[in-house]
Short mmCIF file of C-alpha atoms in Angstrom, two decimals:
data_model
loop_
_atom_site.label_atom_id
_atom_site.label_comp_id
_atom_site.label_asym_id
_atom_site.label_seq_id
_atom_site.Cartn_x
_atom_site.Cartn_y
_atom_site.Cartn_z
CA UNK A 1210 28.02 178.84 155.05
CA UNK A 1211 27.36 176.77 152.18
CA UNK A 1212 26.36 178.72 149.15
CA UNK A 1213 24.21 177.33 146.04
CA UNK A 1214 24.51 179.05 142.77
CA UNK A 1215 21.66 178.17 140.89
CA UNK A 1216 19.61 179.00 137.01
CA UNK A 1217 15.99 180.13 136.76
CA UNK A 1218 13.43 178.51 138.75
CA UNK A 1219 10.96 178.30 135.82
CA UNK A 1220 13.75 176.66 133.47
CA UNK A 1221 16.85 175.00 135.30
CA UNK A 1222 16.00 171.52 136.03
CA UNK A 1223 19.75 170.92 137.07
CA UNK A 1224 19.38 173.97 139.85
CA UNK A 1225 16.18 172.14 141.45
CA UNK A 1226 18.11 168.37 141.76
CA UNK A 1227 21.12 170.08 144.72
CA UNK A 1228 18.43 172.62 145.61
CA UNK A 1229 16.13 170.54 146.85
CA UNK A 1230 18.88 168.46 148.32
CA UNK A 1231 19.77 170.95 150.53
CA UNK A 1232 16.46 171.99 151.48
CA UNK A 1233 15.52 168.64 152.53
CA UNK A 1234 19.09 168.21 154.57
CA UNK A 1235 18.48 170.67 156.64
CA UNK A 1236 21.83 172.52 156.48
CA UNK A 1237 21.67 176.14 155.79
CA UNK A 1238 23.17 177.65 152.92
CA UNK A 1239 23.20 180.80 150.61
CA UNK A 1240 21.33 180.94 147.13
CA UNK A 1241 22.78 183.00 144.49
CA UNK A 1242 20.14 183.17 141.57
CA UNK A 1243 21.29 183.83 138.42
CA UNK A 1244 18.71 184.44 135.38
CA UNK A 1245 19.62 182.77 132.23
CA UNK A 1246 18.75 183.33 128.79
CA UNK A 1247 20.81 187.45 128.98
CA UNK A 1248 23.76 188.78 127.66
CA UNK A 1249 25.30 188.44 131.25
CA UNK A 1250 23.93 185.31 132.04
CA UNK A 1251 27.27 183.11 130.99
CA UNK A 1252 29.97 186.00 132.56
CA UNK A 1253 27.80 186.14 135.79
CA UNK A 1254 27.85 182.50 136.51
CA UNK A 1255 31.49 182.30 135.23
CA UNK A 1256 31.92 184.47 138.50
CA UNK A 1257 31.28 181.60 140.98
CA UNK A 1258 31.76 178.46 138.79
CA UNK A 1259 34.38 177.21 136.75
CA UNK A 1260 32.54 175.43 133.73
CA UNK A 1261 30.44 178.14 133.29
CA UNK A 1262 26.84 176.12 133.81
CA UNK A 1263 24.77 175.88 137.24
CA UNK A 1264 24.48 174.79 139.39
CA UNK A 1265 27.80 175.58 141.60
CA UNK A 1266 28.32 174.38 145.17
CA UNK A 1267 30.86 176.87 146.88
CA UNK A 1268 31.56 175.56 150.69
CA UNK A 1269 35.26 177.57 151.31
CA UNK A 1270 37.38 176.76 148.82
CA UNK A 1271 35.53 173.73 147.86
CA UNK A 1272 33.78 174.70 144.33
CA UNK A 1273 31.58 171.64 142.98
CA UNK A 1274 29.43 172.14 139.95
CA UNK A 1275 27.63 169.34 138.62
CA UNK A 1276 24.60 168.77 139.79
CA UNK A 1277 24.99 164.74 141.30
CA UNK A 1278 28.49 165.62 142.32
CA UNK A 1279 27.02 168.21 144.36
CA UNK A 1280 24.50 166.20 146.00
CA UNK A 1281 26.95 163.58 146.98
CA UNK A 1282 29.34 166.17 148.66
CA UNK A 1283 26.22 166.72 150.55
CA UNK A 1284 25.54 163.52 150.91
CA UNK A 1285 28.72 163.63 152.89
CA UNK A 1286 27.89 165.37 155.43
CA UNK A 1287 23.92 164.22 155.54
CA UNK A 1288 24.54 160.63 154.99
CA UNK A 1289 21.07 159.67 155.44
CA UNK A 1290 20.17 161.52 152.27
CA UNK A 1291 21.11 157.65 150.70
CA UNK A 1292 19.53 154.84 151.87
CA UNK A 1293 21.29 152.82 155.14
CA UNK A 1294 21.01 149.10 153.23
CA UNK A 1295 24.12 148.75 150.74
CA UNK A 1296 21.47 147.39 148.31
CA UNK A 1297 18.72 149.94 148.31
CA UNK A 1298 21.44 152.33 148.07
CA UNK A 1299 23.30 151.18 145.06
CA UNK A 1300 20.02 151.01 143.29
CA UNK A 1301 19.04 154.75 144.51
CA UNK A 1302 22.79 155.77 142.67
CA UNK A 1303 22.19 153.90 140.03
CA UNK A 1304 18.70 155.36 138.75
CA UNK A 1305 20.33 158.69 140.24
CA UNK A 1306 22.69 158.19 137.33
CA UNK A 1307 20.42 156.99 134.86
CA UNK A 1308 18.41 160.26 135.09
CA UNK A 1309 21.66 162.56 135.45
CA UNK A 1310 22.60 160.99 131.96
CA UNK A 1311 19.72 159.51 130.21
CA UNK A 1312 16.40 160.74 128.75
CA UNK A 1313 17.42 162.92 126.09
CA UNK A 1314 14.31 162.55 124.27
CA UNK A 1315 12.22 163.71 127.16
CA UNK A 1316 14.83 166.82 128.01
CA UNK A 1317 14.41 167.79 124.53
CA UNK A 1318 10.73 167.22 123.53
CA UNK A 1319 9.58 167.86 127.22
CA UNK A 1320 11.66 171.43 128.70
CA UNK A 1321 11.21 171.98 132.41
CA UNK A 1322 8.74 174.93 132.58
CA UNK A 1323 7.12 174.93 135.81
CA UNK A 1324 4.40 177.66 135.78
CA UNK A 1325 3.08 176.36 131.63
CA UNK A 1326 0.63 173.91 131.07
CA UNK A 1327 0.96 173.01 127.64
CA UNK A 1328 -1.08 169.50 127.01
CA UNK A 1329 1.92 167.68 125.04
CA UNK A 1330 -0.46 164.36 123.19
CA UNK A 1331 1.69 163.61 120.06
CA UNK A 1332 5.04 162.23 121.12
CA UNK A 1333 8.03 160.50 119.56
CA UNK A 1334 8.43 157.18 119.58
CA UNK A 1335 11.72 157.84 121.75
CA UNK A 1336 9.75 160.28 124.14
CA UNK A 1337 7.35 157.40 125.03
CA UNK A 1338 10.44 155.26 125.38
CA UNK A 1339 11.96 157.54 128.02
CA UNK A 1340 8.63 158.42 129.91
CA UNK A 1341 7.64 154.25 129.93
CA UNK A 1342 11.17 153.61 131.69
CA UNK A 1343 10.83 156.51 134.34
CA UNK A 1344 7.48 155.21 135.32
CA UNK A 1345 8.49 151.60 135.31
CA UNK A 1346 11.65 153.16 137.87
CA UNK A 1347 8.71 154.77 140.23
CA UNK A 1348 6.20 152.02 140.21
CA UNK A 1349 8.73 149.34 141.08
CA UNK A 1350 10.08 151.68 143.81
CA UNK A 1351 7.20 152.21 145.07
CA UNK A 1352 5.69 148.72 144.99
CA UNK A 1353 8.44 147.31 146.86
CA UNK A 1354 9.24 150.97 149.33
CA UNK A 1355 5.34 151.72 150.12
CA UNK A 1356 5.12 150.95 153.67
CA UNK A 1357 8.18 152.75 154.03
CA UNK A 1358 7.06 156.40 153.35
CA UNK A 1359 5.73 157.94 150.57
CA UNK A 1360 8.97 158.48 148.31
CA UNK A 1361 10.68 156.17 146.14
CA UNK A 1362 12.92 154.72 148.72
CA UNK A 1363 10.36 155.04 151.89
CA UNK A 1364 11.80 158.33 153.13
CA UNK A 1365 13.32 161.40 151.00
CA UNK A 1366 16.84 160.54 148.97
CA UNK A 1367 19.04 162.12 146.23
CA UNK A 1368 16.91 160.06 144.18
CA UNK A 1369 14.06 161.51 144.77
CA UNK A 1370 15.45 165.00 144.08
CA UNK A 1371 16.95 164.09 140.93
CA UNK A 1372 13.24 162.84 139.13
CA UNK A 1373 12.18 166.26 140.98
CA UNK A 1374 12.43 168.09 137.47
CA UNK A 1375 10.02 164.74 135.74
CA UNK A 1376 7.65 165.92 138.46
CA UNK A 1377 7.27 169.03 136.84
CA UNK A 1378 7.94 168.02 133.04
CA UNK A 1379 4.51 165.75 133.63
CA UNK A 1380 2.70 168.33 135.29
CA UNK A 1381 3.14 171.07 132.51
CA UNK A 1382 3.10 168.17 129.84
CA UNK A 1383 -0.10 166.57 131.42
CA UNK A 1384 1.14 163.07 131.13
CA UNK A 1385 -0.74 160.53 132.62
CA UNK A 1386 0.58 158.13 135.73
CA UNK A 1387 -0.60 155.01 136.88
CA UNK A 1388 -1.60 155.07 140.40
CA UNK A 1389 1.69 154.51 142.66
CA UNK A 1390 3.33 157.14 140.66
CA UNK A 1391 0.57 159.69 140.78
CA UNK A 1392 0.89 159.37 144.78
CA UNK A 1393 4.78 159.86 144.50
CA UNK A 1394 4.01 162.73 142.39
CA UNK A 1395 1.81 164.13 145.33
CA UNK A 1396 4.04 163.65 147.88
CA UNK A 1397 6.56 165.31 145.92
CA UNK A 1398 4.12 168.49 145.16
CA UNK A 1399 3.27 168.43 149.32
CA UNK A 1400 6.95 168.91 149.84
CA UNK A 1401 7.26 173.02 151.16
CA UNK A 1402 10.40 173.25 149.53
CA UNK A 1403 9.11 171.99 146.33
CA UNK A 1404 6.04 174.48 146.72
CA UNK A 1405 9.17 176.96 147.43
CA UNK A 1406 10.36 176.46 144.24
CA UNK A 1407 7.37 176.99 142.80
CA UNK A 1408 6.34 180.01 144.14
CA UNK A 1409 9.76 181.37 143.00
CA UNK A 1410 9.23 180.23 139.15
CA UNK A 1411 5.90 182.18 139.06
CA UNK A 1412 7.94 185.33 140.49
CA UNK A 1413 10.37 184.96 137.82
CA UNK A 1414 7.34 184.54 135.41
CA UNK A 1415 5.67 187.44 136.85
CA UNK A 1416 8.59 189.56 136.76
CA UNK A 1417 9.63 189.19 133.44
#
């Protein structure tokens, strides 16, 4: 069985992106949680995966641990976790990419922290920058993908998994969304797994 060695659900935005991708594929796998932030944290992940950062993909001796590699491999297997038409699809990877590298503005002013809600109204000029050009990505998605499902491509890809963490950024943050976005935003929450994910940040929370 595939196993999925993943960060805190409250904090590790990286975890939820192959997480999700999983969930959503249907195959089954093992989670291996690891809390971060302890004296343990770097030797217990350093156990599984070999750059010492979740999350880690272990299927046999297959070890992949970076987050978009990790949904491709699954993509692999799941194809239709990409979109069928050569074009849609090369614009799903290429946002994919833009988010797995981009935004550092956002990541740093805006932490994933899913059970907060800390209204966020003074922003950098470079945090507005990055939040304009995610919701420009969404609307025009959506505008042109809206009678296809509710996600950004119709149905559920890798790219929707990897703007899962904005989802929640937003949410705590309490950024506003124009209309098309706000209903990809919904359909996102309405996801179980995402509600999964969730409900295991505010046991983390609650734990300690």
């Amino acid at each position: 069985m595939l196993k999925l060695v993943i960060g805190d659900h409250n904090y590790s935005s990286w975890s939820l992106r192959p997480w999700l991708v999983l969930k959503q594929s249907g195959l089954p796998f093992e989670e291996v949680s690891i809390r971060l932030r302890e004296s343990r944290t770097k030797a217990e992940i350093l156990k599984h995966s070999p750059s010492g950062k979740v999350p880690c993909l272990i299927d046999g001796q297959t070890v992949v641990w970076d987050s978009l590699a990790i949904c491709e491999y699954i993509a692999e297997k799941v194809p239709a976790l990409w979109p069928t038409d050569s074009k849609s699809r090369a614009e799903a990877r290429s946002i994919s990419a833009e988010m797995h590298s981009g935004f550092v503005a956002l990541r740093h002013s805006l932490p994933m922290d899913v059970t907060a809600s800390k209204p966020h109204t003074t922003r950098t000029a470079d945090v507005e920058a990055d939040i304009a050009r995610i919701v420009d990505i969404w609307e025009s998605c959506r505008s042109r993908f809206v009678d296809a499902g509710p996600f950004l491509f119709g149905r559920f890809t890798i790219a929707d998994a990897m703007f899962a963490p904005v989802v929640w950024r937003f949410i705590t943050y309490e950024v506003d969304l124009p209309a098309a976005s706000r209903k990809w935003v919904d359909a996102m929450l309405a996801l179980p797994a995402m509600q999964e994910w969730r409900a295991g940040a505010q046991a983390e929370t609650a734990g300690g």
